[in-house]
Structures are given as C-alpha cells and as structure tokens.
PDB file of N, CA, C and O in Angstrom:
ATOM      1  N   UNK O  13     109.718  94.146 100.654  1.00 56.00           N
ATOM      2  CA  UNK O  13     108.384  93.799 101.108  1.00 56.00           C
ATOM      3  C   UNK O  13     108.103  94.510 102.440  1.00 56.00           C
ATOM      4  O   UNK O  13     109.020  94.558 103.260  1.00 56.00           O
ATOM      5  N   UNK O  14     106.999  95.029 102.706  1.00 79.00           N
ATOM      6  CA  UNK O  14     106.416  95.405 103.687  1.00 79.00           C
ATOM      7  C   UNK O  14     106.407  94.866 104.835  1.00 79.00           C
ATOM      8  O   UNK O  14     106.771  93.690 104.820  1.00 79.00           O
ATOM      9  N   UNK O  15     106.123  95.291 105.845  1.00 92.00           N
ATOM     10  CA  UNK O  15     105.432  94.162 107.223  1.00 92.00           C
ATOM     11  C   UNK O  15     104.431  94.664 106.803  1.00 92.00           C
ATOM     12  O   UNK O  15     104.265  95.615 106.039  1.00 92.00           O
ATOM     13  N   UNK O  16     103.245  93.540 107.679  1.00 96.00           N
ATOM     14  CA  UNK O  16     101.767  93.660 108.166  1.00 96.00           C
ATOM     15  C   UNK O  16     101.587  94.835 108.872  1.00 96.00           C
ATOM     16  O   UNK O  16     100.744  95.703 108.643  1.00 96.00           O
ATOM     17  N   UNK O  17     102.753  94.809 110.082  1.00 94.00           N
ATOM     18  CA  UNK O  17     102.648  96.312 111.251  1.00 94.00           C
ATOM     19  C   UNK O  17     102.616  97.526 110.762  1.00 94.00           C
ATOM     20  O   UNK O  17     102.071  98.402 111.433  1.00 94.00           O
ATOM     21  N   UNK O  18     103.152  97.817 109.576  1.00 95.00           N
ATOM     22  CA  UNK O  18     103.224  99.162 108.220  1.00 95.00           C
ATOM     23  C   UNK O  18     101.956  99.098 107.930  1.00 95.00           C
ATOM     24  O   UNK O  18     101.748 100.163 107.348  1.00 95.00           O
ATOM     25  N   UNK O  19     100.630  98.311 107.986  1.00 97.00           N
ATOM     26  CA  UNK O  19      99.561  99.070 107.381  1.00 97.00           C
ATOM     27  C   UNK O  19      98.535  99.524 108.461  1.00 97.00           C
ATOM     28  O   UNK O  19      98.661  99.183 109.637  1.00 97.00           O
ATOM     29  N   UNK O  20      97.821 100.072 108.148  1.00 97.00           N
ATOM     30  CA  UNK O  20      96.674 100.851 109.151  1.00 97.00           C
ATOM     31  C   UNK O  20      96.165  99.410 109.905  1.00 97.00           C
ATOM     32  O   UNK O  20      96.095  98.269 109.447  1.00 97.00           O
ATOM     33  N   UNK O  21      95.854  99.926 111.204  1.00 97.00           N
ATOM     34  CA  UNK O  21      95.169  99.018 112.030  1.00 97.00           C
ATOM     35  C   UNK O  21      95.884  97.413 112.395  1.00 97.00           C
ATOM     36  O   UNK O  21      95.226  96.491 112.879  1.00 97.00           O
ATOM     37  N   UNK O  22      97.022  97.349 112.125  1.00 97.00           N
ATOM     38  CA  UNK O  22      97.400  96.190 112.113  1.00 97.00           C
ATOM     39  C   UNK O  22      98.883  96.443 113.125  1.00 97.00           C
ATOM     40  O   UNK O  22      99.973  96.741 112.636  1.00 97.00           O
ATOM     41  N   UNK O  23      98.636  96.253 114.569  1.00 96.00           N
ATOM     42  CA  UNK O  23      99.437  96.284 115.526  1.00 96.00           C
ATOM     43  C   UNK O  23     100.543  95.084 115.364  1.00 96.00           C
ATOM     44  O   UNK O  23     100.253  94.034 114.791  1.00 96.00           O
ATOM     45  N   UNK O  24     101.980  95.366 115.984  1.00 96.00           N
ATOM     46  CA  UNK O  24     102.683  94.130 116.190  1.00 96.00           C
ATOM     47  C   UNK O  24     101.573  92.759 116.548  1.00 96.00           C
ATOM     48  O   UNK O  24     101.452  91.932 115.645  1.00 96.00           O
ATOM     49  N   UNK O  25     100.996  92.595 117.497  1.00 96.00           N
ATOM     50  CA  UNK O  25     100.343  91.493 117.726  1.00 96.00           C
ATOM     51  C   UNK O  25      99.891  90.950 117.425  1.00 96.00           C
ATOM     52  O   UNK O  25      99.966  89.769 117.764  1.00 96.00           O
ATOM     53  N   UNK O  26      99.073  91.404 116.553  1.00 97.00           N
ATOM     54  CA  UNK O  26      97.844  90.950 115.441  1.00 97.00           C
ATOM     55  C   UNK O  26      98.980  90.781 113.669  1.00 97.00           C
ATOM     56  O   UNK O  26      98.801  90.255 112.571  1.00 97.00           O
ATOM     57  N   UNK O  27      99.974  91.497 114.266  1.00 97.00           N
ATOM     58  CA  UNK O  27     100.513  90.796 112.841  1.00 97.00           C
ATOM     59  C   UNK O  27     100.907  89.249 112.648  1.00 97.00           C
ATOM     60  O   UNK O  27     100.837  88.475 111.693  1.00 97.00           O
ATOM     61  N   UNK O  28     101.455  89.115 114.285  1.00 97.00           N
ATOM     62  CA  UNK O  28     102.072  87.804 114.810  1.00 97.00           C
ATOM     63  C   UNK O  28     100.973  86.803 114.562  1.00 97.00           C
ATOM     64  O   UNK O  28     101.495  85.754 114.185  1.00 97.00           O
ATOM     65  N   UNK O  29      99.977  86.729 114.607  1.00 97.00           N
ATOM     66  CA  UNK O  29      98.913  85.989 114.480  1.00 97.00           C
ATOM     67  C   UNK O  29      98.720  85.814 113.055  1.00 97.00           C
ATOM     68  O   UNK O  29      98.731  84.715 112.501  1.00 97.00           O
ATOM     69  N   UNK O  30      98.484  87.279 112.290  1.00 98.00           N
ATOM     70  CA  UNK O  30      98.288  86.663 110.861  1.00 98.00           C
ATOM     71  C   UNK O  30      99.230  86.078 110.397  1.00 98.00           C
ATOM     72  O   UNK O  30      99.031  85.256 109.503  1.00 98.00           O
ATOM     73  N   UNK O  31     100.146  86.259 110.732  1.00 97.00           N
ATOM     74  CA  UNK O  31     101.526  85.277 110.201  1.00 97.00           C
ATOM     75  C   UNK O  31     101.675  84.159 110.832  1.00 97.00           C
ATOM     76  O   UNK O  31     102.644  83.493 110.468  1.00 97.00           O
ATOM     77  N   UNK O  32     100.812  83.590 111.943  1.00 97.00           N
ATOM     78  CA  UNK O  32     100.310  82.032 112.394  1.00 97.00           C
ATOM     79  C   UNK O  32      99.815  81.489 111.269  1.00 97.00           C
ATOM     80  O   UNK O  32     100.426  80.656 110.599  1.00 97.00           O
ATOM     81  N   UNK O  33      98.550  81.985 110.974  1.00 97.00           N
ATOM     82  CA  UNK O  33      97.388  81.743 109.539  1.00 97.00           C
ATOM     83  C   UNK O  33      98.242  81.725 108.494  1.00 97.00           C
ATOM     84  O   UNK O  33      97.703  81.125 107.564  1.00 97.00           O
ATOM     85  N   UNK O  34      99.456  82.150 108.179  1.00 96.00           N
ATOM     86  CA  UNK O  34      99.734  81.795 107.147  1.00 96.00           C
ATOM     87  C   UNK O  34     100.306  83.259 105.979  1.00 96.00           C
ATOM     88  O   UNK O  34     101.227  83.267 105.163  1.00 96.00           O
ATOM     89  N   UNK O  35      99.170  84.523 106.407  1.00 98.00           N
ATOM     90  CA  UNK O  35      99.470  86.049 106.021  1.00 98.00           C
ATOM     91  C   UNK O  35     100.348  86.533 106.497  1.00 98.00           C
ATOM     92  O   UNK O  35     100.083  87.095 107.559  1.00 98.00           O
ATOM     93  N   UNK O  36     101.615  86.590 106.094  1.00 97.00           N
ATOM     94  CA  UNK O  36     102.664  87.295 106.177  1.00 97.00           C
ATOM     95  C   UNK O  36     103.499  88.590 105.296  1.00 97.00           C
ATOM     96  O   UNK O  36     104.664  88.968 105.421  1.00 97.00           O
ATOM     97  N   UNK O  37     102.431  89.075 104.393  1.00 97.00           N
ATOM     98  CA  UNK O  37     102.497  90.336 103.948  1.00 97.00           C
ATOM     99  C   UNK O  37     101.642  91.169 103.776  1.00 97.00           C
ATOM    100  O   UNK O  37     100.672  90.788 104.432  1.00 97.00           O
ATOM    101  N   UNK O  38     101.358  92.303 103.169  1.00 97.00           N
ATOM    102  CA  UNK O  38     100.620  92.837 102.859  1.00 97.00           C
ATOM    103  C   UNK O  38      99.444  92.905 101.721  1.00 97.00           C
ATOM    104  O   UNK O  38      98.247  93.190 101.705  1.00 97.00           O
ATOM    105  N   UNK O  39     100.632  92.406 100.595  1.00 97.00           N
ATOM    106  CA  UNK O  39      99.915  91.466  99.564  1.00 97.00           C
ATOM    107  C   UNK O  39      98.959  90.190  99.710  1.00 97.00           C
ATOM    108  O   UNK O  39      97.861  89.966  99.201  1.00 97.00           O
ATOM    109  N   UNK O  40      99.841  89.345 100.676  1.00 98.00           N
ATOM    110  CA  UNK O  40      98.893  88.289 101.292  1.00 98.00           C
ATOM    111  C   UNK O  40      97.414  88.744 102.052  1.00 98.00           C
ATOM    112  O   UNK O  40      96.316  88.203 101.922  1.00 98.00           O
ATOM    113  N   UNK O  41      97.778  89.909 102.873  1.00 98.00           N
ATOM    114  CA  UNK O  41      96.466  90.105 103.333  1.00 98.00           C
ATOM    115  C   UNK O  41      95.011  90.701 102.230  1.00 98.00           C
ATOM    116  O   UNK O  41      93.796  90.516 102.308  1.00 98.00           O
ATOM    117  N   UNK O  42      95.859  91.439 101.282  1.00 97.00           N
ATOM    118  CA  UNK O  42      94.931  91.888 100.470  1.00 97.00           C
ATOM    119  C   UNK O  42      94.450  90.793  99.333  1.00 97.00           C
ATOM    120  O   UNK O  42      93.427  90.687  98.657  1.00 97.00           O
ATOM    121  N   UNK O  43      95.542  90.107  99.430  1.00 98.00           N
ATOM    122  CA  UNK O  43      94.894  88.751  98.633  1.00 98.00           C
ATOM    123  C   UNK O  43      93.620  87.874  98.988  1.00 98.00           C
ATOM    124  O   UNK O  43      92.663  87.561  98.279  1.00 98.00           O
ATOM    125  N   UNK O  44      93.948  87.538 100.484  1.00 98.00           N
ATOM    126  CA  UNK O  44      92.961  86.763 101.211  1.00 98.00           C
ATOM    127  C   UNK O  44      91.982  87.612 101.304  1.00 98.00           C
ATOM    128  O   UNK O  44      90.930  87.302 100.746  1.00 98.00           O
ATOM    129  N   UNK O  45      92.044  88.577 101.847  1.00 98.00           N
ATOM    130  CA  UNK O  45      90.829  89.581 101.992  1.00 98.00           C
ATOM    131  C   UNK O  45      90.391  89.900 103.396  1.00 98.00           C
ATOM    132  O   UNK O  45      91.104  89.396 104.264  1.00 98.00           O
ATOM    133  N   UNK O  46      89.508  90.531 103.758  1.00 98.00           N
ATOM    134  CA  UNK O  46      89.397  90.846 105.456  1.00 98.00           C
ATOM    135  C   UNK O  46      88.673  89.690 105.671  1.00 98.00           C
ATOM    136  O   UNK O  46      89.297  88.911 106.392  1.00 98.00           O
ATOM    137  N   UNK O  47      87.163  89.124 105.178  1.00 98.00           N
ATOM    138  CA  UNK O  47      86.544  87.972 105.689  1.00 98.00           C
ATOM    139  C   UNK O  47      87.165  86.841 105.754  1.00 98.00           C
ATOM    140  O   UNK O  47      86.851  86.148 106.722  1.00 98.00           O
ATOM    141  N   UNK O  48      88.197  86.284 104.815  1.00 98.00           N
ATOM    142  CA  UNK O  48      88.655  85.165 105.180  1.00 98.00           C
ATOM    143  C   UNK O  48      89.676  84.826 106.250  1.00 98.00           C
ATOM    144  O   UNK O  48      89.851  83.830 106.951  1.00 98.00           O
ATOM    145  N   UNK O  49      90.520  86.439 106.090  1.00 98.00           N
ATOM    146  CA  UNK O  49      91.439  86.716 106.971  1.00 98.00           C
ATOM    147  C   UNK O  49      90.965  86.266 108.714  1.00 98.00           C
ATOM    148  O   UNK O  49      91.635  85.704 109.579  1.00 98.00           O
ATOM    149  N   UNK O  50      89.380  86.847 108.750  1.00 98.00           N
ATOM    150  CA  UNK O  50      88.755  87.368 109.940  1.00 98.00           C
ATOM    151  C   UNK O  50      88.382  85.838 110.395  1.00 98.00           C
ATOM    152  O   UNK O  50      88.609  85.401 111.523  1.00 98.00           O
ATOM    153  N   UNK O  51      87.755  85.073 109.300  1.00 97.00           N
ATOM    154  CA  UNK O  51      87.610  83.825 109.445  1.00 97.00           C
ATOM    155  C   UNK O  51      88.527  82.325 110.139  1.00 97.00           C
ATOM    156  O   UNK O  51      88.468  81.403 110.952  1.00 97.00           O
ATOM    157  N   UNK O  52      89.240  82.896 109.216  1.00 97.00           N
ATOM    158  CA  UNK O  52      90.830  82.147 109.934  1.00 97.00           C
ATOM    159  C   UNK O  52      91.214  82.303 111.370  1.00 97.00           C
ATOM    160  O   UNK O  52      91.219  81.396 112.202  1.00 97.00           O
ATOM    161  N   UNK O  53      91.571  83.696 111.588  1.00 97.00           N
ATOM    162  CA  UNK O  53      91.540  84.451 112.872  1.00 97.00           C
ATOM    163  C   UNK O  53      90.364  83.620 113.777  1.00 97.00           C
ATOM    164  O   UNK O  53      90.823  82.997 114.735  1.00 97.00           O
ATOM    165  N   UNK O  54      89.334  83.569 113.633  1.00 97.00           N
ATOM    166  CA  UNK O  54      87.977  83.355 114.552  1.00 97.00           C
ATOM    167  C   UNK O  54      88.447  81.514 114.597  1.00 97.00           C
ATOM    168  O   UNK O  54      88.389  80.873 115.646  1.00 97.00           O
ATOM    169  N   UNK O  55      88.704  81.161 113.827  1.00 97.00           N
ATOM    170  CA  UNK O  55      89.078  79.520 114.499  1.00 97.00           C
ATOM    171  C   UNK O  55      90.067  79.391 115.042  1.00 97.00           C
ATOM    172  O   UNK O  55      89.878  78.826 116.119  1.00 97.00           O
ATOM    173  N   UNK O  56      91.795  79.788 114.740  1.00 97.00           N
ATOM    174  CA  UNK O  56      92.293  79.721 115.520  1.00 97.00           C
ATOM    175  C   UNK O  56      92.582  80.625 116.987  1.00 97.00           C
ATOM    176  O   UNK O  56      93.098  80.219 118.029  1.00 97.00           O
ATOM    177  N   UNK O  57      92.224  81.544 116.765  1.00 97.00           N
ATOM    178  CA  UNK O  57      92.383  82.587 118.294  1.00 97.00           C
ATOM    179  C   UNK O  57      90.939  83.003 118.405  1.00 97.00           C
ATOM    180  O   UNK O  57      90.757  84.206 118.594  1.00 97.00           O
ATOM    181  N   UNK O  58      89.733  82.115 118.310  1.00 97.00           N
ATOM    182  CA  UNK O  58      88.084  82.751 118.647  1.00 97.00           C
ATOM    183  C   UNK O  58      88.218  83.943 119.854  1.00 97.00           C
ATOM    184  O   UNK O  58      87.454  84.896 119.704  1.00 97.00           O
ATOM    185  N   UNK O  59      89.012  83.973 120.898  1.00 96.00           N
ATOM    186  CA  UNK O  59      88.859  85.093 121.694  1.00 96.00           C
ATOM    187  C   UNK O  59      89.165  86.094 121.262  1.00 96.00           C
ATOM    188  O   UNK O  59      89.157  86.927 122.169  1.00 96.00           O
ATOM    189  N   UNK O  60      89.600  86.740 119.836  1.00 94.00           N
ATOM    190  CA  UNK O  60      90.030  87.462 119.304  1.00 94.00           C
ATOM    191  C   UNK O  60      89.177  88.327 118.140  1.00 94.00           C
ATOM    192  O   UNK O  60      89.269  89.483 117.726  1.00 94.00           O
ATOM    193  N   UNK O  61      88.312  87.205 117.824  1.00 95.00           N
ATOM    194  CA  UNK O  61      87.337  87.533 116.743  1.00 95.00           C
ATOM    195  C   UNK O  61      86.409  88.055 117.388  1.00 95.00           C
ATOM    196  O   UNK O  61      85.759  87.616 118.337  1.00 95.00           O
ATOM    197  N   UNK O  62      86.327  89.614 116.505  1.00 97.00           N
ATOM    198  CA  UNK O  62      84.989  90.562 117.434  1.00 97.00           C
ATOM    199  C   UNK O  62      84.752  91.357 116.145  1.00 97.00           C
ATOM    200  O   UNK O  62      85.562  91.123 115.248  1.00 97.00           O
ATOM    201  N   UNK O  63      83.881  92.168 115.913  1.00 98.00           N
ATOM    202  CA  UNK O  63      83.780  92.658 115.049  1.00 98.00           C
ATOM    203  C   UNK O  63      84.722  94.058 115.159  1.00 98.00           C
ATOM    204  O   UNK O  63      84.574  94.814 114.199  1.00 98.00           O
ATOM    205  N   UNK O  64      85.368  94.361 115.868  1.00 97.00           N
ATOM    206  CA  UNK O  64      86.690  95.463 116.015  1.00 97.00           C
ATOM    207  C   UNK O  64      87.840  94.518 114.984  1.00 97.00           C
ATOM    208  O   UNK O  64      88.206  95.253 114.067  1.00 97.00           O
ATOM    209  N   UNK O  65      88.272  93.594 114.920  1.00 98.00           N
ATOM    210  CA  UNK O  65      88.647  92.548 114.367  1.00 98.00           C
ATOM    211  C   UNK O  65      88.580  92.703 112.846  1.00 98.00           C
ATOM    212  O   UNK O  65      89.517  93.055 112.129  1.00 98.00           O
ATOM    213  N   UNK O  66      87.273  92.375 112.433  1.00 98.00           N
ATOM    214  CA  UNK O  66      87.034  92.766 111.271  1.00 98.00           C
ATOM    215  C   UNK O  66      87.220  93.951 110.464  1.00 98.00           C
ATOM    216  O   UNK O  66      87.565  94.131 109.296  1.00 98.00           O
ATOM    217  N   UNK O  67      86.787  94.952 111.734  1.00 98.00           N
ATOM    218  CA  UNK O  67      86.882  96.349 110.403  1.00 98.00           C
ATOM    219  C   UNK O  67      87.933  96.910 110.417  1.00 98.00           C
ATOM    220  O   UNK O  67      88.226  97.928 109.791  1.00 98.00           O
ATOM    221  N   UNK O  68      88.753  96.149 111.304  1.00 98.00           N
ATOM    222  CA  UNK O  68      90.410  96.711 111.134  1.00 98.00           C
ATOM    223  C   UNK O  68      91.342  95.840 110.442  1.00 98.00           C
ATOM    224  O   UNK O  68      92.499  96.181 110.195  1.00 98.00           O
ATOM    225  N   UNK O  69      90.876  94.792 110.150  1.00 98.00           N
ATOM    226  CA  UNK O  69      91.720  93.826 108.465  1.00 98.00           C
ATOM    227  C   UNK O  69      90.991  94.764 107.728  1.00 98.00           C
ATOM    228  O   UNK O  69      91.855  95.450 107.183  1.00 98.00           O
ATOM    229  N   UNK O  70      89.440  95.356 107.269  1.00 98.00           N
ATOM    230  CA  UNK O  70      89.071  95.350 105.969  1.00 98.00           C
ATOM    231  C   UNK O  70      89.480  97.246 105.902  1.00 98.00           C
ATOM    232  O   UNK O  70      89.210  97.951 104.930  1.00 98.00           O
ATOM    233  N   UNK O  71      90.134  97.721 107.126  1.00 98.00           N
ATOM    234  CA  UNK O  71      90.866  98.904 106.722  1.00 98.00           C
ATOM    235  C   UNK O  71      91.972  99.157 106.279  1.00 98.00           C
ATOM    236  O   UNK O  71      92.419 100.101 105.627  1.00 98.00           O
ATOM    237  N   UNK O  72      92.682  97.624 106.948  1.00 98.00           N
ATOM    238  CA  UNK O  72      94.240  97.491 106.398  1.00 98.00           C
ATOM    239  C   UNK O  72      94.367  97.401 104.956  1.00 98.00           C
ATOM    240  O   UNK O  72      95.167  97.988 104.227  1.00 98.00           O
ATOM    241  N   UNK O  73      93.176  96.324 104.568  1.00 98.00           N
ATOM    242  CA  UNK O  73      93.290  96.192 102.798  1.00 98.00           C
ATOM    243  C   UNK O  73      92.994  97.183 102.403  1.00 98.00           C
ATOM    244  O   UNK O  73      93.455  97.371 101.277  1.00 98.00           O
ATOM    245  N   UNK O  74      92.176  98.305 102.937  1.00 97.00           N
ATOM    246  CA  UNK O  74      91.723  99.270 102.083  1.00 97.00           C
ATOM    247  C   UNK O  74      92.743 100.468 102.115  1.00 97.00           C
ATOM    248  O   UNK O  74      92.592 101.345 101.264  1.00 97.00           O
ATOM    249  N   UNK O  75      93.922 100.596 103.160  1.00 97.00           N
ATOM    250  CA  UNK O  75      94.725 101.410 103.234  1.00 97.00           C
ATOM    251  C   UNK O  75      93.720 102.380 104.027  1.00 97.00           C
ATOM    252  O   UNK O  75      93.184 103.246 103.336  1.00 97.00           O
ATOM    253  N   UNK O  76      93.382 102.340 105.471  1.00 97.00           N
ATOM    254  CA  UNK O  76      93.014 103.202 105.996  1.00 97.00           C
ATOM    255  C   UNK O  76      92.443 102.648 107.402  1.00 97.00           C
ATOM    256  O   UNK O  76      92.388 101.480 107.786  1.00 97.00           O
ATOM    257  N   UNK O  77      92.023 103.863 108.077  1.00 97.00           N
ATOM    258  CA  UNK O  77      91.865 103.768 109.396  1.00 97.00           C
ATOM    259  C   UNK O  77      90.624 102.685 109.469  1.00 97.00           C
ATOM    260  O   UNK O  77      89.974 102.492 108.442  1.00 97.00           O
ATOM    261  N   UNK O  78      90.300 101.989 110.663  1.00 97.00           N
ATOM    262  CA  UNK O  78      88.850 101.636 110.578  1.00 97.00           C
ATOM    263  C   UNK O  78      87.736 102.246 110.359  1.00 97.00           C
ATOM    264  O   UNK O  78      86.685 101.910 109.813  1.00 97.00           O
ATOM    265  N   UNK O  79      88.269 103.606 111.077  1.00 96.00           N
ATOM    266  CA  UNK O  79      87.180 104.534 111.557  1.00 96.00           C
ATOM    267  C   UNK O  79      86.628 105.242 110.258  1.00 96.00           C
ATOM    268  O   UNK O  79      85.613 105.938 110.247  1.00 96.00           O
ATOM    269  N   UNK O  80      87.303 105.017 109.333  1.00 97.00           N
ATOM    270  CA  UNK O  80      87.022 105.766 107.978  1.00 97.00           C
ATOM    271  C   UNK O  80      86.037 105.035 107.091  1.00 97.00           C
ATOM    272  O   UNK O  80      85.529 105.466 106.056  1.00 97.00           O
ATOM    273  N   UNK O  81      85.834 103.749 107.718  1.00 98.00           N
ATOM    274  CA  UNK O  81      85.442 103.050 106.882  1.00 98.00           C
ATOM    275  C   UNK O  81      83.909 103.094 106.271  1.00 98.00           C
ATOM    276  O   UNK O  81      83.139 103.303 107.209  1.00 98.00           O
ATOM    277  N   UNK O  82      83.223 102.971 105.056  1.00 98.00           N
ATOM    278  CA  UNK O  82      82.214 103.779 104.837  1.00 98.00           C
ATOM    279  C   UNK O  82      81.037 103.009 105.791  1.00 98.00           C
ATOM    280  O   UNK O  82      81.172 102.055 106.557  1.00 98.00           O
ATOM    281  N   UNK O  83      79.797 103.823 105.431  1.00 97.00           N
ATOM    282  CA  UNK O  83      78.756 103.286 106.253  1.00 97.00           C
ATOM    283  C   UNK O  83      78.405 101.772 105.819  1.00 97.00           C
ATOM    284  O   UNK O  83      78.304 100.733 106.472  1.00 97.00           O
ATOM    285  N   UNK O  84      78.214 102.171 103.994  1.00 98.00           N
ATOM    286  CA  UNK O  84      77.972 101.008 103.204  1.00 98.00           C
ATOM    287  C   UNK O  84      79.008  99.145 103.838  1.00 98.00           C
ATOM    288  O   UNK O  84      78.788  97.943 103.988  1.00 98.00           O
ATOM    289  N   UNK O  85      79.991 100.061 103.960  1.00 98.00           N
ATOM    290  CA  UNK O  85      81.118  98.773 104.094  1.00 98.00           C
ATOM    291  C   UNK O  85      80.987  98.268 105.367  1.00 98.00           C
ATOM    292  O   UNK O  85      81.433  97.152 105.636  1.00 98.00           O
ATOM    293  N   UNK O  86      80.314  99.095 106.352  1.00 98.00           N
ATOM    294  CA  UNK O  86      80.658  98.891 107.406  1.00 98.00           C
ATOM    295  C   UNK O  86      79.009  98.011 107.647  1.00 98.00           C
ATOM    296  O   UNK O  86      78.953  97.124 108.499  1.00 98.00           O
ATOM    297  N   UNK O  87      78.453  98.173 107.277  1.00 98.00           N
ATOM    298  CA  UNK O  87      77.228  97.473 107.197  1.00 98.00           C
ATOM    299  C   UNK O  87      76.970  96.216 106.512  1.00 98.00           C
ATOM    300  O   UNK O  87      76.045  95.496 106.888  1.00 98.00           O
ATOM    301  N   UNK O  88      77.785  95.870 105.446  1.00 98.00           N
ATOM    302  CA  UNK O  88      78.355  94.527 104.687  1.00 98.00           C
ATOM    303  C   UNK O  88      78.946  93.581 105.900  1.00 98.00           C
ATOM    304  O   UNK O  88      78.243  92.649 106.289  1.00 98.00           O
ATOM    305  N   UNK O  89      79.953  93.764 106.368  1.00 98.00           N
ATOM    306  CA  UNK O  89      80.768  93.751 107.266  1.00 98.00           C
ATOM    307  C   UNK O  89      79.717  92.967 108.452  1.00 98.00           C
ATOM    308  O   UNK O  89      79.698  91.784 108.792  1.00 98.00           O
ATOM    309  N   UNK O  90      78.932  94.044 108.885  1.00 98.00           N
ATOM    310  CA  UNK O  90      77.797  93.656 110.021  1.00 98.00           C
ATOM    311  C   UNK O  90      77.444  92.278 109.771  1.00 98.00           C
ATOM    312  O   UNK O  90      77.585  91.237 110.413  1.00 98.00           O
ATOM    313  N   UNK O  91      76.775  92.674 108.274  1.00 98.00           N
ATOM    314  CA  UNK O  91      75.945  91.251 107.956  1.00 98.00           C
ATOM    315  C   UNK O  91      76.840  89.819 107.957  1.00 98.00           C
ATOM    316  O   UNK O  91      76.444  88.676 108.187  1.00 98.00           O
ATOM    317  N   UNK O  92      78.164  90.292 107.625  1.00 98.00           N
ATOM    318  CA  UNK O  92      78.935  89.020 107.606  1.00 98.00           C
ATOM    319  C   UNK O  92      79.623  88.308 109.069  1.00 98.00           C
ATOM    320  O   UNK O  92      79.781  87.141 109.427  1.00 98.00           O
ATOM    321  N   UNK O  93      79.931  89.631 109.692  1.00 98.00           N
ATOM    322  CA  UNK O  93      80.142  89.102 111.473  1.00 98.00           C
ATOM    323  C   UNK O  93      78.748  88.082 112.086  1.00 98.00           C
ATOM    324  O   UNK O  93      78.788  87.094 112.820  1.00 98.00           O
ATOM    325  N   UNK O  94      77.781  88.654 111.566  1.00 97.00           N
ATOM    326  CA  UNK O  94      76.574  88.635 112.495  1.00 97.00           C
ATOM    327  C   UNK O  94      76.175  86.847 111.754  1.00 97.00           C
ATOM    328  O   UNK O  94      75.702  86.070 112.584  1.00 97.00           O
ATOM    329  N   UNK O  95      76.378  86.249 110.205  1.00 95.00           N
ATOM    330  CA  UNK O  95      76.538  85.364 109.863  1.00 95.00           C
ATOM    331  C   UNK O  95      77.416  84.447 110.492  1.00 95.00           C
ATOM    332  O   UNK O  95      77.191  83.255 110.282  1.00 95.00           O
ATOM    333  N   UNK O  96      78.212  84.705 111.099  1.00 90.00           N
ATOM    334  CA  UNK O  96      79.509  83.835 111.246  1.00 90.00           C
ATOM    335  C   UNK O  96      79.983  83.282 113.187  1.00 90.00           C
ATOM    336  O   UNK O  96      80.775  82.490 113.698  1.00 90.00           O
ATOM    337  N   UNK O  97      79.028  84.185 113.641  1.00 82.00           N
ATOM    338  CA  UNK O  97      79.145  84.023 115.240  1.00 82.00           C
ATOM    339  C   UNK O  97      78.108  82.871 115.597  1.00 82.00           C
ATOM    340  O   UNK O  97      77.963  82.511 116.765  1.00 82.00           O
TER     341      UNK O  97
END
C-alpha cells in the first residue's frame, strides 16, 4: 500500500491530518473523494480549509499537480468551496 505523501499535492502534514479523519491511503482518499475529504478537513482543522486545500485533494485523486487541474474542474470546485464557507 501506498502512503498519502506518494501522491501529488499531499505533503507529510496534510497526510497526518487525513489520517486524523480517518483517510489513510490512497484508495481511501479516492474513495471519499476531494469534497468530502475537504469537508472533513474544514470541521476538524477549519484553519486549514481554503480553497488551496481543495484543489490539492481533487489533484491527488486525479493523480496530478493542482496546477493542472482543468478550468472546468476548477470551477466545480469554486462553486463547491464558495457553498460550504
């Protein structure tokens, strides 16, 4: 099995946390998904939840940088941060 720290965007630190929540693989994260992931994240560590936050779980599931992430996705994304604050 993988670590969390092996996929894009997902630093030691932020792995330590998803593995608070409960995500402790890679599978797990792609299971849960970036919004719920992000969700979880935003109640227990709220100083943490930003939308940098978000598009770097929904790059990890996607196997890639944030920065890659499309316009389309990245605009989904918007609408769902901008719901949730």
């Amino acid at each position: 099995m993988k670590d969390l720290s092996q996929m894009p965007n997902i630093e030691k630190r932020l792995e330590e946390k998803l593995i608070i929540l409960g995500i402790t693989s890679p599978e797990d994260l792609s299971w849960v998904g970036s919004k719920e992931a992000y969700f979880r994240m935003s109640l227990i560590f709220p100083q943490d939840a930003c939308l940098n936050l978000l598009y770097s779980l929904e790059g990890a599931v996607r196997g890639e940088s944030w920065c890659q992430l499309e316009k389309e996705v990245r605009a989904d994304l918007i609408k769902f941060y901008r719901r949730s604050v």
